[in-house]
Structures are given as C-alpha cells and as structure tokens.
Amino acid sequence: MANCKVIVDNGSNVAASMIKNIPERNGAKCLELMKFRVKENAALDEMSGVTKVSNIVTNITTKPIRLSHISSLYLENVAPNFHKNDVLIHICNFAWQGEAQWACFTPYQLGIYPVAKHAFSHIDKTISSVGSWSTHKYYPILIIEDKTVGKVWYFEIEASANWSFELGTVGNDGICGFSVDCTATSENNNGFYRVLQPSESFETPSVLYGEAQSFDDAVYALLKYKRAHGKRLNELTVCFNDYMNCLWAMPSREKLLPLIDAAANVGAELFCIDDGWFIRNGNGTDFGDWIENDAIFGEGGLKSIIEYIKSKGMTPGIWLELETAFCYTSVSKIAPDAILTRCGLPIGEERQFLNFGCKAVTDYLYSRVKHLYDMGIRYIKNDYNHSTGIGCDGDGSFAAALMENNIKFFAFIDRLMADMPDLIIENCGSGAMRCDNATLQHFYLQSTSDQEDFRNNPSIIRGMQALMPTEKMGIWSYPFPATYEHRLNFNEAYDKAYYEKMSDGEQTVFNMACAFFGIMTLSGHIEKCDDYNLSLIKKAIEVYKSNREFLIDALPVFIGEQQKLYTEGYSILALKDGNTLRLGIFKNGGENSITFEIPKEFVNGKINEIYPCITGEKSVSLNGSYVSFETTKSLTAAVYEITI
C-alpha cells in the first residue's frame, strides 16, 4: 500500500502507517478513512536503481470531498539515530545568476532534533518553492547522508511549479529517525486543494527516490535515470547565440552578418538569433505575437538572415518565450480565456501568461512556430522570464490550476517536436529558474545560467553537474564580451585598453575551457577578436568536436569543494567515462599551486593537456592518485585528460 499522507475535507491527517494498517473501532474501519482510496503507482528502474513513485487518490463516497494534501511520497525512519550519528542534509540553493549552489547542514543546524519518544512530532523543516519558477530558490532535491553507517537516502520531486519537502522526526522504541514528506500538492505549503467528485481520481506529481552508499552514488543513480527517461541529443552541436555579452536583444542586419561570418569561421554549427527579432511597437503586435520585424534585417527581411546562416553551413535558430505575451498583443485577446487570471484578473501587469487550455492560443502559437520552421528555423530557445506566483484560476485552487496549465504546455511542446521531428527546443527558464526534471524531460537541453561574469561559471557548472546529464547542459562561453553597460554602443568597449587586457588570451581560454563540460554555447563579440584570441577560440572548438561523444555518457566527479561565487581560488571540474577522466582546472586568484586527489581507478593513467596547450607559466603532474598544478598567473584555465 502507498507511502502517503492525505488530508481531506474533515481535516483527517492520515499518515503512511495509518494507510498501510487502517485502525479498527468495534470491528469496523474508521469512517473518516473510508472517504478515499489511495493507490501507489511505483516502478523501479533496474538500470539506475531509482524508484519513481506517485500516489492516486480516489473519492469512494457519493459526495464531493476536498483534498488539501496528498504526498507523492512519505517515508518514516529515514536515517535512524540521526541525532547520534554523523548525518548531513544536502540541499541545492538557486538564484538568478547564482544557480546550483549546494549546501549541507547537520540536522541541528536546520533546527531538526528529537523532542519526544512518540511516533509523531510537531517539529519540522520545510524546503519549498512557490510559483512557476520551480527552481528560483531551491532545486527540488534532498539528499540525506548518514556517514556513520555509510548510507544515503535521496529524493527528487518532479514538479514544474509548487513543491515542498517536509522533514520531521519520528521516535519509536528508542530510535529517532526522520520523516520525509515529498509533495507538490499541499494547501499549507503552496495553497493546493482539489475537490474530488464521487469516483473521481487524482494522481500526484512523481518523486524519484532510492538509497545509495554515498552522495556521488545518489547523483549517479538520478543522472542515469534521467538519461534513460527523457529527450536527449545523440550529438552535441556547437551553438552561437547572439545574446549574452553580445547583442543583448538588439539584433540588426548590420550587427548580425559579421557575427554570422565569425561564428562560421571558428567552427560553430548552429546560429541562434536571440530576443529582439520581432515587431515591438506596443500597438497590437509585440512580445507574444511573434511577427518578424523585417525592417531591421534589410532586404529580404528575417528570411534573408536565415538563408545567410544556412549558406555558411550552420543551422538557424531563434528565441521565443511561448508562455507569455504583452497585454496589448493580438494573441492576448484572441479568446476570452486566452490569458491566465487569478481572482478574475490577469496575472502580471504588461507581461501576462497564456492559457494553454485555450485552443485558440495553442493554434496561434503552433502556426507561428510552423511559420518559422518553414522559413528554415530548426532550433528554438524557449525562455521563461517571469513567475505566475502561486497559480491561476481554474478547477480547485490556484496551485491545482497552474499544475494543469503546465501539463498542457508540455503537451504542446511534445506536439511541436512530434510534428517537426528535426526541431530542437532548448529550455531556458531565465537562465535556470525552471530546470526541474518534470520540465526538462520534455526538452533536449537546458541553459545552466544567465551568469554574466565568466569567473563564476565553473562554480555553477559544478553544481549543475549533480542535477542534469552533461549532454543537456548548455554552457555559455563568451570571449571578447561587451557587457550589459555597453549594450547601446558596444563598439565603444573595444578600445586600446580592452585589447591590452585581452592580449594574454587567458580570459578567452577560461571561457572556452568551461564549455568542455557541456554543450558549447558561444557568444561575445568574436568578430572583434584579434588573431591570437581568435586562434584560441578555433582551437577550443576543434578539440571539443574531436571528442564530444565523450560527453554523452560521462558522469561528474566532485573534487574538492564547490567554489563560492565571487571568491578567489581554484575550481575543479571533472567528468569520467570508461578509461577517460577529463579535468578542468580554473584559477581566479589565490595560491600559485593546488594538489588534489582523483579517483583511484586513474592512478596509473597518463595526463595530457588537451586545451589550450600553450607552453608557459603553468605545469601539471600526476603522482599516484594526486594531481599537482602550479602557475604564477592570477587568472588561467586548462583542460586535461587522464587515460588508462
């Protein structure tokens, strides 16, 4: 029977043990428990060892009942004796431009400790997210590690909006363990409720969970599961996108043609025109209508730019934000129910959210995507730069209605790629503000961040490696950047001082080295590069392409601590597959040398530098299971491979 906690209209709180062993009074089951039936829908993936579970609750009465809490998974006695053992709770903090920053705490540091010898407790810690930005505060993952007994419990909620973990304590027979309630459907935490009519059923979002021997093994199990159950690319493409530290959503023919030429010259295989390509006049045709602004693209309009990209041997791509529209667009008025509302009022001010339960909306958006596809677009970067908050009007609560709208949106995305099978769609949730697996399993790749300072990228990549397969991680690499401050006149940034600062090539190398650990997403004003920096970009892409199949099945190796953002020191990135270990060593200030340990299976390997392979002020050596790196440079990076 289900591991589940359920709360229905009479306030009955029925925990897992109660559902498994329904108590009896005078020989009859309690009437309050007869209002519903719960069925567990669980499947073990034998390859990864991960169990995917959800719960289905059915109203078995002749009257409506109000469902206000149902767990996707509820477990007791997790990490028994946690108050005596060496136990760590791992969570993953998120913020815009500060994604995937892992932290670990003892139970006491989180305010969790035994308070009674009963099989229940009122003490709890809630880790949650509210709104359609599902990962804007935390990623929905929880890893509990008992180092004393060498055991790890891991949980990941597959929810594209509201979700929560409730950690409590349960004491019984002198043993005190955690209770873990994983839910996306809780009125107390996110306002969810749902009225079930007689015989009606509701299924919760799913949870991935299991047990492992270490943090790394837990991560590996989840990554293997995600690879087996979601869209994935069979070959990674080198993409150029004109947004980050480049055109900043202000494209034109004059700006694009030199960038397209430069991207093709260095070896990019896909060129994506980002925001700013459509008509934006605030008078009926704007963000949401997706009508191309041919006037900014010169003779032949957008179509001519697409053809030019193709003529350079690259695949054309374009930016969209399919779920939102400005209030004065045509699509926002296409039907009375075109826009999501809350309490009858549109959610958002100028920028609002489209209702994917409205056929007029989905028909219109489908026609615009098909129009772009017929023009030659084969790649869409789909963005999502705002959150609905708790949810929208619809059946049941705001949270329940938002859940339904998300399901319909993902069905729309699936339909696009089914009808246009060579179309690749990227998920970009304002960087990674919505990168949960419920979302990502419908997309081929995910932006890892909107981080604008290249020195912070290794830390973000390191954190993301534990959350999504390498071949889905889109990593910005933006040598020769024009920062946001120079977006109105980027040419003024490229003065003599700029070229002197870039002359040693280290900033370019640092940027390019990051992209060796995911999908290379090139940007920056590379058309402004001097010959030396241009050669460094070309070399990186050439080496990347020569062995990109390595990334398809590679797993992360976590060496040392994750570097904190905006701090000096070293960051180590590592991936392994088969007989190869790829190492990225990134130095941003700090000491002149570092020594770190690698996995024991590579002790007898040979270490080779694969990028940038420049003789100079750095050295590396492998002695047994330790790698030593030394340099006098303040900023530098290099990529190595150890093979056995």
mmCIF file of N, CA, C and O in Angstrom, residues 323-409:
data_model
loop_
_atom_site.group_PDB
_atom_site.id
_atom_site.type_symbol
_atom_site.label_atom_id
_atom_site.label_comp_id
_atom_site.label_asym_id
_atom_site.label_seq_id
_atom_site.Cartn_x
_atom_site.Cartn_y
_atom_site.Cartn_z
ATOM 1 N N GLU A 323 5.167 31.073 -23.471
ATOM 2 C CA GLU A 323 4.129 31.069 -22.439
ATOM 3 C C GLU A 323 3.653 32.447 -22.022
ATOM 4 O O GLU A 323 2.702 32.549 -21.241
ATOM 5 N N THR A 324 4.304 33.502 -22.509
ATOM 6 C CA THR A 324 3.923 34.836 -22.076
ATOM 7 C C THR A 324 3.622 35.735 -23.268
ATOM 8 O O THR A 324 4.055 35.489 -24.390
ATOM 9 N N ALA A 325 2.863 36.797 -22.997
ATOM 10 C CA ALA A 325 2.506 37.764 -24.039
ATOM 11 C C ALA A 325 2.211 39.106 -23.383
ATOM 12 O O ALA A 325 1.684 39.159 -22.264
ATOM 13 N N PHE A 326 2.538 40.179 -24.068
ATOM 14 C CA PHE A 326 2.208 41.501 -23.560
ATOM 15 C C PHE A 326 0.702 41.754 -23.688
ATOM 16 O O PHE A 326 0.028 41.201 -24.562
ATOM 17 N N CYS A 327 0.194 42.610 -22.819
ATOM 18 C CA CYS A 327 -1.252 42.805 -22.704
ATOM 19 C C CYS A 327 -1.876 43.422 -23.952
ATOM 20 O O CYS A 327 -3.079 43.319 -24.154
ATOM 21 N N TYR A 328 -1.063 44.069 -24.799
ATOM 22 C CA TYR A 328 -1.626 44.699 -25.985
ATOM 23 C C TYR A 328 -1.401 43.887 -27.254
ATOM 24 O O TYR A 328 -1.574 44.381 -28.357
ATOM 25 N N THR A 329 -0.985 42.630 -27.114
ATOM 26 C CA THR A 329 -0.796 41.780 -28.291
ATOM 27 C C THR A 329 -2.122 41.232 -28.784
ATOM 28 O O THR A 329 -3.120 41.185 -28.056
ATOM 29 N N SER A 330 -2.098 40.772 -30.020
ATOM 30 C CA SER A 330 -3.294 40.154 -30.597
ATOM 31 C C SER A 330 -3.610 38.829 -29.922
ATOM 32 O O SER A 330 -4.768 38.509 -29.653
ATOM 33 N N VAL A 331 -2.565 38.034 -29.604
ATOM 34 C CA VAL A 331 -2.813 36.710 -29.034
ATOM 35 C C VAL A 331 -3.433 36.812 -27.648
ATOM 36 O O VAL A 331 -4.221 35.950 -27.250
ATOM 37 N N SER A 332 -3.136 37.880 -26.919
ATOM 38 C CA SER A 332 -3.710 38.027 -25.581
ATOM 39 C C SER A 332 -5.208 38.298 -25.633
ATOM 40 O O SER A 332 -5.901 38.147 -24.617
ATOM 41 N N LYS A 333 -5.696 38.682 -26.802
ATOM 42 C CA LYS A 333 -7.121 38.985 -26.968
ATOM 43 C C LYS A 333 -7.798 38.016 -27.934
ATOM 44 O O LYS A 333 -8.926 38.253 -28.362
ATOM 45 N N ILE A 334 -7.107 36.919 -28.261
ATOM 46 C CA ILE A 334 -7.606 36.014 -29.288
ATOM 47 C C ILE A 334 -8.853 35.269 -28.837
ATOM 48 O O ILE A 334 -9.640 34.787 -29.663
ATOM 49 N N ALA A 335 -9.031 35.152 -27.527
ATOM 50 C CA ALA A 335 -10.213 34.498 -26.961
ATOM 51 C C ALA A 335 -10.411 35.038 -25.551
ATOM 52 O O ALA A 335 -9.469 35.537 -24.928
ATOM 53 N N PRO A 336 -11.642 34.956 -25.014
ATOM 54 C CA PRO A 336 -11.887 35.472 -23.659
ATOM 55 C C PRO A 336 -11.019 34.813 -22.596
ATOM 56 O O PRO A 336 -10.698 35.438 -21.579
ATOM 57 N N ASP A 337 -10.635 33.550 -22.811
ATOM 58 C CA ASP A 337 -9.834 32.829 -21.822
ATOM 59 C C ASP A 337 -8.380 32.669 -22.259
ATOM 60 O O ASP A 337 -7.697 31.745 -21.839
ATOM 61 N N ALA A 338 -7.881 33.576 -23.078
ATOM 62 C CA ALA A 338 -6.514 33.456 -23.607
ATOM 63 C C ALA A 338 -5.451 33.660 -22.536
ATOM 64 O O ALA A 338 -4.357 33.097 -22.627
ATOM 65 N N ILE A 339 -5.744 34.460 -21.522
ATOM 66 C CA ILE A 339 -4.760 34.840 -20.509
ATOM 67 C C ILE A 339 -5.098 34.186 -19.169
ATOM 68 O O ILE A 339 -6.264 34.126 -18.772
ATOM 69 N N LEU A 340 -4.075 33.708 -18.477
ATOM 70 C CA LEU A 340 -4.286 33.179 -17.131
ATOM 71 C C LEU A 340 -4.662 34.313 -16.179
ATOM 72 O O LEU A 340 -4.075 35.400 -16.219
ATOM 73 N N THR A 341 -5.650 34.030 -15.342
ATOM 74 C CA THR A 341 -6.104 35.017 -14.366
ATOM 75 C C THR A 341 -6.007 34.440 -12.957
ATOM 76 O O THR A 341 -5.920 33.236 -12.759
ATOM 77 N N ARG A 342 -6.029 35.338 -11.983
ATOM 78 C CA ARG A 342 -6.149 34.944 -10.581
ATOM 79 C C ARG A 342 -7.161 35.886 -9.943
ATOM 80 O O ARG A 342 -7.012 37.109 -10.049
ATOM 81 N N CYS A 343 -8.199 35.315 -9.374
ATOM 82 C CA CYS A 343 -9.331 36.096 -8.852
ATOM 83 C C CYS A 343 -9.962 36.934 -9.955
ATOM 84 O O CYS A 343 -10.431 38.060 -9.715
ATOM 85 N N GLY A 344 -9.924 36.397 -11.179
ATOM 86 C CA GLY A 344 -10.560 37.059 -12.306
ATOM 87 C C GLY A 344 -9.735 38.129 -12.974
ATOM 88 O O GLY A 344 -10.151 38.683 -14.002
ATOM 89 N N LEU A 345 -8.567 38.437 -12.453
ATOM 90 C CA LEU A 345 -7.708 39.481 -13.022
ATOM 91 C C LEU A 345 -6.477 38.852 -13.658
ATOM 92 O O LEU A 345 -5.936 37.863 -13.144
ATOM 93 N N PRO A 346 -5.989 39.402 -14.783
ATOM 94 C CA PRO A 346 -4.801 38.845 -15.434
ATOM 95 C C PRO A 346 -3.599 38.807 -14.484
ATOM 96 O O PRO A 346 -3.387 39.735 -13.695
ATOM 97 N N ILE A 347 -2.843 37.728 -14.545
ATOM 98 C CA ILE A 347 -1.624 37.617 -13.740
ATOM 99 C C ILE A 347 -0.519 38.396 -14.450
ATOM 100 O O ILE A 347 -0.227 38.155 -15.620
ATOM 101 N N GLY A 348 0.112 39.304 -13.743
ATOM 102 C CA GLY A 348 1.134 40.142 -14.347
ATOM 103 C C GLY A 348 0.559 41.486 -14.736
ATOM 104 O O GLY A 348 -0.660 41.698 -14.746
ATOM 105 N N GLU A 349 1.434 42.398 -15.064
ATOM 106 C CA GLU A 349 0.997 43.730 -15.490
ATOM 107 C C GLU A 349 1.029 43.784 -17.020
ATOM 108 O O GLU A 349 0.125 43.286 -17.673
ATOM 109 N N GLU A 350 2.094 44.335 -17.593
ATOM 110 C CA GLU A 350 2.167 44.328 -19.060
ATOM 111 C C GLU A 350 2.410 42.918 -19.594
ATOM 112 O O GLU A 350 1.755 42.479 -20.533
ATOM 113 N N ARG A 351 3.358 42.211 -19.005
ATOM 114 C CA ARG A 351 3.665 40.854 -19.450
ATOM 115 C C ARG A 351 2.764 39.874 -18.703
ATOM 116 O O ARG A 351 2.807 39.789 -17.483
ATOM 117 N N GLN A 352 1.966 39.135 -19.458
ATOM 118 C CA GLN A 352 0.993 38.218 -18.882
ATOM 119 C C GLN A 352 1.268 36.794 -19.355
ATOM 120 O O GLN A 352 2.176 36.546 -20.147
ATOM 121 N N PHE A 353 0.465 35.849 -18.856
ATOM 122 C CA PHE A 353 0.709 34.430 -19.101
ATOM 123 C C PHE A 353 -0.425 33.825 -19.914
ATOM 124 O O PHE A 353 -1.605 34.038 -19.608
ATOM 125 N N LEU A 354 -0.055 33.050 -20.925
ATOM 126 C CA LEU A 354 -1.045 32.460 -21.815
ATOM 127 C C LEU A 354 -1.632 31.178 -21.233
ATOM 128 O O LEU A 354 -0.949 30.419 -20.534
ATOM 129 N N ASN A 355 -2.901 30.938 -21.566
ATOM 130 C CA ASN A 355 -3.632 29.767 -21.107
ATOM 131 C C ASN A 355 -3.510 28.663 -22.157
ATOM 132 O O ASN A 355 -4.070 28.774 -23.253
ATOM 133 N N PHE A 356 -2.804 27.596 -21.821
ATOM 134 C CA PHE A 356 -2.614 26.518 -22.788
ATOM 135 C C PHE A 356 -3.776 25.538 -22.809
ATOM 136 O O PHE A 356 -3.752 24.563 -23.551
ATOM 137 N N GLY A 357 -4.819 25.841 -22.049
ATOM 138 C CA GLY A 357 -6.076 25.131 -22.203
ATOM 139 C C GLY A 357 -6.990 25.793 -23.212
ATOM 140 O O GLY A 357 -8.073 25.277 -23.502
ATOM 141 N N CYS A 358 -6.555 26.917 -23.761
ATOM 142 C CA CYS A 358 -7.329 27.650 -24.767
ATOM 143 C C CYS A 358 -6.858 27.242 -26.160
ATOM 144 O O CYS A 358 -5.717 27.500 -26.540
ATOM 145 N N LYS A 359 -7.731 26.602 -26.925
ATOM 146 C CA LYS A 359 -7.355 26.091 -28.242
ATOM 147 C C LYS A 359 -6.946 27.213 -29.194
ATOM 148 O O LYS A 359 -6.036 27.045 -30.020
ATOM 149 N N ALA A 360 -7.586 28.372 -29.083
ATOM 150 C CA ALA A 360 -7.224 29.489 -29.958
ATOM 151 C C ALA A 360 -5.776 29.906 -29.729
ATOM 152 O O ALA A 360 -5.056 30.249 -30.680
ATOM 153 N N VAL A 361 -5.324 29.866 -28.487
ATOM 154 C CA VAL A 361 -3.938 30.213 -28.157
ATOM 155 C C VAL A 361 -2.973 29.187 -28.739
ATOM 156 O O VAL A 361 -1.993 29.537 -29.412
ATOM 157 N N THR A 362 -3.217 27.914 -28.487
ATOM 158 C CA THR A 362 -2.283 26.886 -28.968
ATOM 159 C C THR A 362 -2.285 26.805 -30.492
ATOM 160 O O THR A 362 -1.235 26.576 -31.096
ATOM 161 N N ASP A 363 -3.427 27.012 -31.112
ATOM 162 C CA ASP A 363 -3.468 27.020 -32.584
ATOM 163 C C ASP A 363 -2.633 28.170 -33.135
ATOM 164 O O ASP A 363 -1.896 28.007 -34.118
ATOM 165 N N TYR A 364 -2.761 29.341 -32.503
ATOM 166 C CA TYR A 364 -1.998 30.502 -32.979
ATOM 167 C C TYR A 364 -0.500 30.273 -32.808
ATOM 168 O O TYR A 364 0.288 30.493 -33.746
ATOM 169 N N LEU A 365 -0.091 29.839 -31.613
ATOM 170 C CA LEU A 365 1.334 29.627 -31.370
ATOM 171 C C LEU A 365 1.895 28.539 -32.280
ATOM 172 O O LEU A 365 3.022 28.660 -32.781
ATOM 173 N N TYR A 366 1.121 27.498 -32.494
ATOM 174 C CA TYR A 366 1.567 26.439 -33.405
ATOM 175 C C TYR A 366 1.807 27.017 -34.799
ATOM 176 O O TYR A 366 2.820 26.697 -35.455
ATOM 177 N N SER A 367 0.909 27.882 -35.252
ATOM 178 C CA SER A 367 1.051 28.462 -36.599
ATOM 179 C C SER A 367 2.293 29.327 -36.712
ATOM 180 O O SER A 367 2.958 29.343 -37.754
ATOM 181 N N ARG A 368 2.646 30.047 -35.614
ATOM 182 C CA ARG A 368 3.833 30.904 -35.666
ATOM 183 C C ARG A 368 5.111 30.060 -35.661
ATOM 184 O O ARG A 368 6.072 30.358 -36.364
ATOM 185 N N VAL A 369 5.137 28.997 -34.842
ATOM 186 C CA VAL A 369 6.302 28.112 -34.852
ATOM 187 C C VAL A 369 6.444 27.439 -36.207
ATOM 188 O O VAL A 369 7.552 27.340 -36.765
ATOM 189 N N LYS A 370 5.312 26.998 -36.779
ATOM 190 C CA LYS A 370 5.352 26.346 -38.097
ATOM 191 C C LYS A 370 5.830 27.333 -39.165
ATOM 192 O O LYS A 370 6.584 26.967 -40.090
ATOM 193 N N HIS A 371 5.441 28.586 -39.041
ATOM 194 C CA HIS A 371 5.896 29.629 -39.976
ATOM 195 C C HIS A 371 7.416 29.773 -39.917
ATOM 196 O O HIS A 371 8.093 29.808 -40.964
ATOM 197 N N LEU A 372 7.956 29.826 -38.708
ATOM 198 C CA LEU A 372 9.404 29.936 -38.543
ATOM 199 C C LEU A 372 10.105 28.679 -39.045
ATOM 200 O O LEU A 372 11.168 28.748 -39.677
ATOM 201 N N TYR A 373 9.506 27.531 -38.766
ATOM 202 C CA TYR A 373 10.063 26.257 -39.234
ATOM 203 C C TYR A 373 10.108 26.233 -40.758
ATOM 204 O O TYR A 373 11.120 25.819 -41.360
ATOM 205 N N ASP A 374 9.051 26.688 -41.399
ATOM 206 C CA ASP A 374 9.014 26.714 -42.868
ATOM 207 C C ASP A 374 10.020 27.700 -43.450
ATOM 208 O O ASP A 374 10.466 27.547 -44.597
ATOM 209 N N MET A 375 10.417 28.700 -42.638
ATOM 210 C CA MET A 375 11.442 29.647 -43.081
ATOM 211 C C MET A 375 12.855 29.057 -42.948
ATOM 212 O O MET A 375 13.806 29.637 -43.459
ATOM 213 N N GLY A 376 12.965 27.945 -42.244
ATOM 214 C CA GLY A 376 14.268 27.303 -42.105
ATOM 215 C C GLY A 376 14.768 27.146 -40.684
ATOM 216 O O GLY A 376 15.846 26.582 -40.456
ATOM 217 N N ILE A 377 14.011 27.632 -39.686
ATOM 218 C CA ILE A 377 14.414 27.512 -38.286
ATOM 219 C C ILE A 377 14.316 26.046 -37.854
ATOM 220 O O ILE A 377 13.294 25.394 -38.051
ATOM 221 N N ARG A 378 15.397 25.551 -37.233
ATOM 222 C CA ARG A 378 15.403 24.179 -36.736
ATOM 223 C C ARG A 378 15.795 24.095 -35.262
ATOM 224 O O ARG A 378 15.976 23.002 -34.741
ATOM 225 N N TYR A 379 15.884 25.260 -34.614
ATOM 226 C CA TYR A 379 16.279 25.300 -33.200
ATOM 227 C C TYR A 379 15.523 26.452 -32.552
ATOM 228 O O TYR A 379 15.490 27.567 -33.087
ATOM 229 N N ILE A 380 14.912 26.173 -31.415
ATOM 230 C CA ILE A 380 14.207 27.209 -30.665
ATOM 231 C C ILE A 380 14.760 27.255 -29.248
ATOM 232 O O ILE A 380 14.835 26.239 -28.561
ATOM 233 N N LYS A 381 15.166 28.433 -28.832
ATOM 234 C CA LYS A 381 15.494 28.675 -27.433
ATOM 235 C C LYS A 381 14.242 29.242 -26.778
ATOM 236 O O LYS A 381 13.870 30.394 -27.015
ATOM 237 N N ASN A 382 13.552 28.417 -25.976
ATOM 238 C CA ASN A 382 12.313 28.862 -25.345
ATOM 239 C C ASN A 382 12.607 29.369 -23.934
ATOM 240 O O ASN A 382 13.039 28.615 -23.068
ATOM 241 N N ASP A 383 12.338 30.632 -23.726
ATOM 242 C CA ASP A 383 12.666 31.285 -22.459
ATOM 243 C C ASP A 383 11.434 31.375 -21.562
ATOM 244 O O ASP A 383 10.308 31.094 -22.000
ATOM 245 N N TYR A 384 11.666 31.770 -20.315
ATOM 246 C CA TYR A 384 10.566 31.903 -19.346
ATOM 247 C C TYR A 384 11.042 32.826 -18.245
ATOM 248 O O TYR A 384 11.647 32.386 -17.271
ATOM 249 N N ASN A 385 10.776 34.133 -18.403
ATOM 250 C CA ASN A 385 11.430 35.148 -17.583
ATOM 251 C C ASN A 385 10.599 35.705 -16.432
ATOM 252 O O ASN A 385 11.023 36.660 -15.777
ATOM 253 N N HIS A 386 9.431 35.132 -16.176
ATOM 254 C CA HIS A 386 8.606 35.583 -15.053
ATOM 255 C C HIS A 386 7.920 34.387 -14.420
ATOM 256 O O HIS A 386 7.779 33.333 -15.043
ATOM 257 N N SER A 387 7.468 34.565 -13.189
ATOM 258 C CA SER A 387 6.739 33.521 -12.478
ATOM 259 C C SER A 387 5.295 33.950 -12.269
ATOM 260 O O SER A 387 5.002 35.130 -12.027
ATOM 261 N N THR A 388 4.396 32.974 -12.348
ATOM 262 C CA THR A 388 2.982 33.253 -12.109
ATOM 263 C C THR A 388 2.683 33.521 -10.643
ATOM 264 O O THR A 388 1.593 33.972 -10.306
ATOM 265 N N GLY A 389 3.629 33.226 -9.764
ATOM 266 C CA GLY A 389 3.268 33.185 -8.368
ATOM 267 C C GLY A 389 2.515 31.889 -8.079
ATOM 268 O O GLY A 389 2.635 30.908 -8.813
ATOM 269 N N ILE A 390 1.700 31.880 -7.055
ATOM 270 C CA ILE A 390 1.119 30.651 -6.542
ATOM 271 C C ILE A 390 0.282 29.888 -7.569
ATOM 272 O O ILE A 390 0.171 28.670 -7.506
ATOM 273 N N GLY A 391 -0.291 30.580 -8.545
ATOM 274 C CA GLY A 391 -1.064 29.862 -9.557
ATOM 275 C C GLY A 391 -2.132 30.730 -10.186
ATOM 276 O O GLY A 391 -2.044 31.959 -10.183
ATOM 277 N N CYS A 392 -3.169 30.092 -10.720
ATOM 278 C CA CYS A 392 -4.154 30.784 -11.545
ATOM 279 C C CYS A 392 -5.553 30.232 -11.283
ATOM 280 O O CYS A 392 -5.728 29.207 -10.610
ATOM 281 N N ASP A 393 -6.546 30.912 -11.821
ATOM 282 C CA ASP A 393 -7.927 30.444 -11.725
ATOM 283 C C ASP A 393 -8.106 29.144 -12.496
ATOM 284 O O ASP A 393 -7.453 28.913 -13.517
ATOM 285 N N GLY A 394 -9.023 28.306 -12.025
ATOM 286 C CA GLY A 394 -9.322 27.046 -12.693
ATOM 287 C C GLY A 394 -9.986 26.105 -11.728
ATOM 288 O O GLY A 394 -10.522 26.522 -10.691
ATOM 289 N N ASP A 395 -9.971 24.828 -12.037
ATOM 290 C CA ASP A 395 -10.565 23.844 -11.139
ATOM 291 C C ASP A 395 -9.761 23.760 -9.849
ATOM 292 O O ASP A 395 -8.536 23.629 -9.867
ATOM 293 N N GLY A 396 -10.462 23.824 -8.719
ATOM 294 C CA GLY A 396 -9.772 23.735 -7.439
ATOM 295 C C GLY A 396 -9.033 25.017 -7.121
ATOM 296 O O GLY A 396 -9.475 26.123 -7.429
ATOM 297 N N SER A 397 -7.884 24.877 -6.520
ATOM 298 C CA SER A 397 -7.110 26.031 -6.073
ATOM 299 C C SER A 397 -6.278 26.617 -7.197
ATOM 300 O O SER A 397 -6.163 26.057 -8.288
ATOM 301 N N PHE A 398 -5.649 27.768 -6.911
ATOM 302 C CA PHE A 398 -4.725 28.377 -7.871
ATOM 303 C C PHE A 398 -3.604 27.404 -8.222
ATOM 304 O O PHE A 398 -3.217 27.263 -9.383
ATOM 305 N N ALA A 399 -3.046 26.729 -7.189
ATOM 306 C CA ALA A 399 -1.928 25.813 -7.419
ATOM 307 C C ALA A 399 -2.352 24.628 -8.277
ATOM 308 O O ALA A 399 -1.601 24.178 -9.148
ATOM 309 N N ALA A 400 -3.552 24.097 -8.041
ATOM 310 C CA ALA A 400 -4.039 22.962 -8.833
ATOM 311 C C ALA A 400 -4.244 23.366 -10.293
ATOM 312 O O ALA A 400 -3.922 22.609 -11.217
ATOM 313 N N ALA A 401 -4.758 24.572 -10.535
ATOM 314 C CA ALA A 401 -4.982 25.037 -11.900
ATOM 315 C C ALA A 401 -3.667 25.288 -12.630
ATOM 316 O O ALA A 401 -3.542 25.019 -13.832
ATOM 317 N N LEU A 402 -2.662 25.806 -11.917
ATOM 318 C CA LEU A 402 -1.351 26.011 -12.529
ATOM 319 C C LEU A 402 -0.739 24.676 -12.943
ATOM 320 O O LEU A 402 -0.138 24.563 -14.021
ATOM 321 N N MET A 403 -0.881 23.662 -12.105
ATOM 322 C CA MET A 403 -0.379 22.341 -12.435
ATOM 323 C C MET A 403 -0.990 21.842 -13.746
ATOM 324 O O MET A 403 -0.292 21.321 -14.621
ATOM 325 N N GLU A 404 -2.295 22.042 -13.904
ATOM 326 C CA GLU A 404 -2.972 21.608 -15.127
ATOM 327 C C GLU A 404 -2.481 22.399 -16.339
ATOM 328 O O GLU A 404 -2.294 21.838 -17.428
ATOM 329 N N ASN A 405 -2.256 23.698 -16.180
ATOM 330 C CA ASN A 405 -1.778 24.503 -17.306
ATOM 331 C C ASN A 405 -0.385 24.077 -17.732
ATOM 332 O O ASN A 405 -0.074 24.018 -18.930
ATOM 333 N N ASN A 406 0.471 23.746 -16.769
ATOM 334 C CA ASN A 406 1.815 23.278 -17.105
ATOM 335 C C ASN A 406 1.776 21.969 -17.877
ATOM 336 O O ASN A 406 2.536 21.771 -18.830
ATOM 337 N N ILE A 407 0.912 21.051 -17.450
ATOM 338 C CA ILE A 407 0.776 19.776 -18.158
ATOM 339 C C ILE A 407 0.377 20.020 -19.610
ATOM 340 O O ILE A 407 0.903 19.388 -20.545
ATOM 341 N N LYS A 408 -0.528 20.956 -19.830
ATOM 342 C CA LYS A 408 -0.979 21.262 -21.195
ATOM 343 C C LYS A 408 0.125 21.952 -22.004
ATOM 344 O O LYS A 408 0.243 21.722 -23.216
ATOM 345 N N PHE A 409 0.939 22.786 -21.340
ATOM 346 C CA PHE A 409 2.056 23.404 -22.052
ATOM 347 C C PHE A 409 3.065 22.358 -22.513
ATOM 348 O O PHE A 409 3.527 22.390 -23.658
#
